[in-house]
Amino acid sequence: MKRVCLLLAGACFGAGVHAQSVQAGKVQKIDSIEGGYAFHLENGYATITAYSPTIVRIRITRSRPEADFSYAVDDLTPHGHYLKKTEDALYTDSIRIAIGKSPFRLTFLNAQGDTLNSDDPDLGVSWEGDQVTSYRHMAMDEHFIGWGEKTGPLDRRGQSFVNWNTDAFGYGVNQDPIYGSIPFFIGVHGSVSYGIFFDNTRKVLANFGGGVDDDKYYFGAPAGEMNYYFFGASTVPGIIEDYTKMTGRAPMPPLWSLGYQQCRWGYMSRYELLQVAEIFRQKKIPADVIYCDIQYMDHYKVFTWDLQKFPDPKGMIDSLRGMGFDLVTIIDPGVKIEPGYKAYDEGTAKGYFARYPGGKPYVGSVWPGRCNFPDFTRPDVRAWWGNNFKESHTDMGIRGFWNDMNEPAILGGKEVPTLVEFNTGTLASVKNVFGLEMARATFEGTKKLLNQRPFNLTRASYAGVQKYSAVWTGDNNPQDEHMLLGYRLLNSLGLSGVPFVGMDIAGFSGDASPDLFLRWMSLGVYAPLYRNHTAINNRYHEPWQYGETNTDYMRQVIDWRYQLLPYIYSSFYQAHTSGMPINRMLPIEYTHDTSVYKDAYGTEFEFGDNLLVCPVDSKTLVAAVYLPQGAWYRLSSDQRYEGGAVAYVPSPIKDLPVFVRAGGIIPEQSIIQNTKEAGDGTLYLHVWKGDRGSSYTYYEDDGQTYSYEQGNYYKRNIRYEPRDSRIVLDKAEGPYQTRFKRIRLVLHGADGWDKVTINGIAGQATKDQKVYFVELNNSNDPITIQW
Ligand code: GLC
């Protein structure tokens, strides 16, 4: 019928009228296939397969799908048989997919029969030429969260986005697109939530509805498959766990990369770099990492050194190491066109560069001038790229790599023509994964060369980047709104599977005011990647550049980051094992509390299990913060607040509003100047009194090798049981010996806690101002502290 109308329309309006959209149409036949079912449709073909009871994949194509492929998902084979079929539905133990047959429409329900999400009844999946779009029903009260590194408010409802990785120098707080594309989101309505990952790498468009009467939202791509995963786990953490089960989880980072990182575009010489490192040590400001931006290279040629400005790089790196610093170097993808330059000669001889149709390598201009660009989608090119780090980097002692300009960026904001060819397709389908594949090449190559954990950082990203790299949010601005946006970007990246994230503190594109600098540095403690960076012509940004008294405060702030490292490292272990991010937007835990979706509180986040961070700009000295249900203590004063309400709290520049969950457990260590220092051998186990019990998993390993993958770690469950007035450290798991020989238990918010027993033997708690503490020897056996 529809076709007849189209023909008629054509006849009516004559030549020049384009065809209208085409719907998938009726179901004509259903076959059973490996892991699921195939649907022959009037105008297409669909498969539904399951990877677990809560993970279902839908592929819809015009004709039979081409060979299955993904940059994000390593194992596309559905193992196991989770899907069963009735006349009008497919179901697993956890979800049911009701199938409309005329036309083809899917409705996803949970085991209780609540609708999670469905195709829009009128539009479903449609094509306009090659453009494929899924129109979906949007509930009246639906909120959307995630979708990777996207600007704007936390709740994506009412926003639309384009995925097209872009070099976005000085981007606006609502600018789109910027550097990364992760087409994964979570929808929340009523008492349910669900996740969708649209694994299409082209210029994907998503429109999460707008007007009040809207009842649909949609996502689509200019070509390729309507290929999405539907996640039906019943909680947001469960959905994230499933999403990262498919796209992978972050490996444990090198411990040194969690210390403070000092960067600047414009450390011009070996002399300057060493001097900056020395000042950190003289001033007793802890730091682990210093960076070389593009100046270290010979004419900006990747895998070379400018030996005039940076003579004897190995000697310099050894000197830095002697001071407890690691050096991280920038790596740009453009290979300078210069016969006689090894990377260019080899890449040309082997045909490793992306090409125009017909075979001429594509030429774009970046820092070194005219460049060719490796085709990172080819395994042999990735291996070659990875090996290039040997002489110029890993043999020198470098363990950290900063992958930049990989959108790929061409100077002057120029666009690479979409027909430029790569192994897996033209730029139209490769642009959004160019950065992912470059980061992968760098990671896999340097991991092999070092035989230990590299630190890898990338600007451009796609789903699954967490397996290879940390991500930073590019060239931000020294403005309050940008600092706040930065946290929403980190929180959204975290929800989208990427836990190791950070931003340029305190703004890349210009000079930060002193207040903004201080605020941003203190907030930076609560970013998984704590990295200060700015551009070449800006004022210097090192922690001592804002006056003596401010330097003292900067020292305190960075000291605190180092004290928190046992907590941060344990949070990374959670990310590694379950995908749970370090920075958790409030909807992760408080999914059905409508206050957490309000713009006013949309920047707040939990940092690990027990801290609540309320980013406040540098001008607001009393802030309205939303404290979710439960009770909270202000970290700086131990003042207790009842949650489920907005609190007006002082927020002077030197006292960021950060709260600890009542009943929360936070492991800390003594102040150290860098992570290679041993510290005082004491684990400071802080517990804040609460009505409800809690449990916490403490994790430790050697911080640099992969032996944790073989189980060489120290893991310990710690329980706070207020009803029985005790704290229990379960038996430690794993053969790794903790570096903490002693434990100091610090109890906050309690009264009359003088008398304690440790494993039944009477001991003494000491009162120190507002807290009680108990000292004990650490042993791997269970320890019960009772009062
Ligand atoms: C890009 C990067 C920035 C770097 C600069 C010079 O703008 O985003 O961090 O400092 O290039 O390499």
Short mmCIF file of C-alpha atoms in Angstrom, two decimals, residues 254-260 281 286-289 323-326 399 561-562 565 569 669 672-679 702-703 739:
data_model
loop_
_atom_site.label_atom_id
_atom_site.label_comp_id
_atom_site.label_asym_id
_atom_site.label_seq_id
_atom_site.Cartn_x
_atom_site.Cartn_y
_atom_site.Cartn_z
CA PRO A 254 49.87 1.91 36.77
CA LEU A 255 49.71 3.30 40.31
CA TRP A 256 52.08 6.13 39.39
CA SER A 257 49.53 7.47 36.88
CA LEU A 258 47.07 8.14 39.72
CA GLY A 259 49.38 10.63 41.36
CA TYR A 260 49.41 14.32 40.46
CA ARG A 281 60.49 18.37 45.46
CA PRO A 286 53.70 15.69 45.75
CA ALA A 287 53.71 14.75 42.06
CA ASP A 288 54.38 11.68 39.95
CA VAL A 289 54.22 12.77 36.36
CA MET A 323 63.31 12.37 41.70
CA GLY A 324 60.36 9.97 41.58
CA PHE A 325 58.90 11.33 38.34
CA ASP A 326 57.68 9.54 35.26
CA ARG A 399 56.06 4.38 30.37
CA ARG A 561 44.97 13.24 46.79
CA TYR A 562 47.94 11.12 47.84
CA LEU A 565 45.13 6.82 46.79
CA TYR A 569 43.02 2.45 43.64
CA GLN A 669 47.61 6.42 53.62
CA ILE A 672 54.01 10.75 50.34
CA GLN A 673 55.80 12.83 47.72
CA ASN A 674 55.18 10.32 44.94
CA THR A 675 53.77 6.83 44.60
CA LYS A 676 57.21 5.21 44.57
CA GLU A 677 57.67 6.26 48.21
CA ALA A 678 56.77 3.71 50.84
CA GLY A 679 55.04 6.01 53.32
CA ASP A 702 52.12 -4.25 42.92
CA GLY A 703 50.79 -1.28 40.95
CA ARG A 739 52.56 -2.67 52.12
#
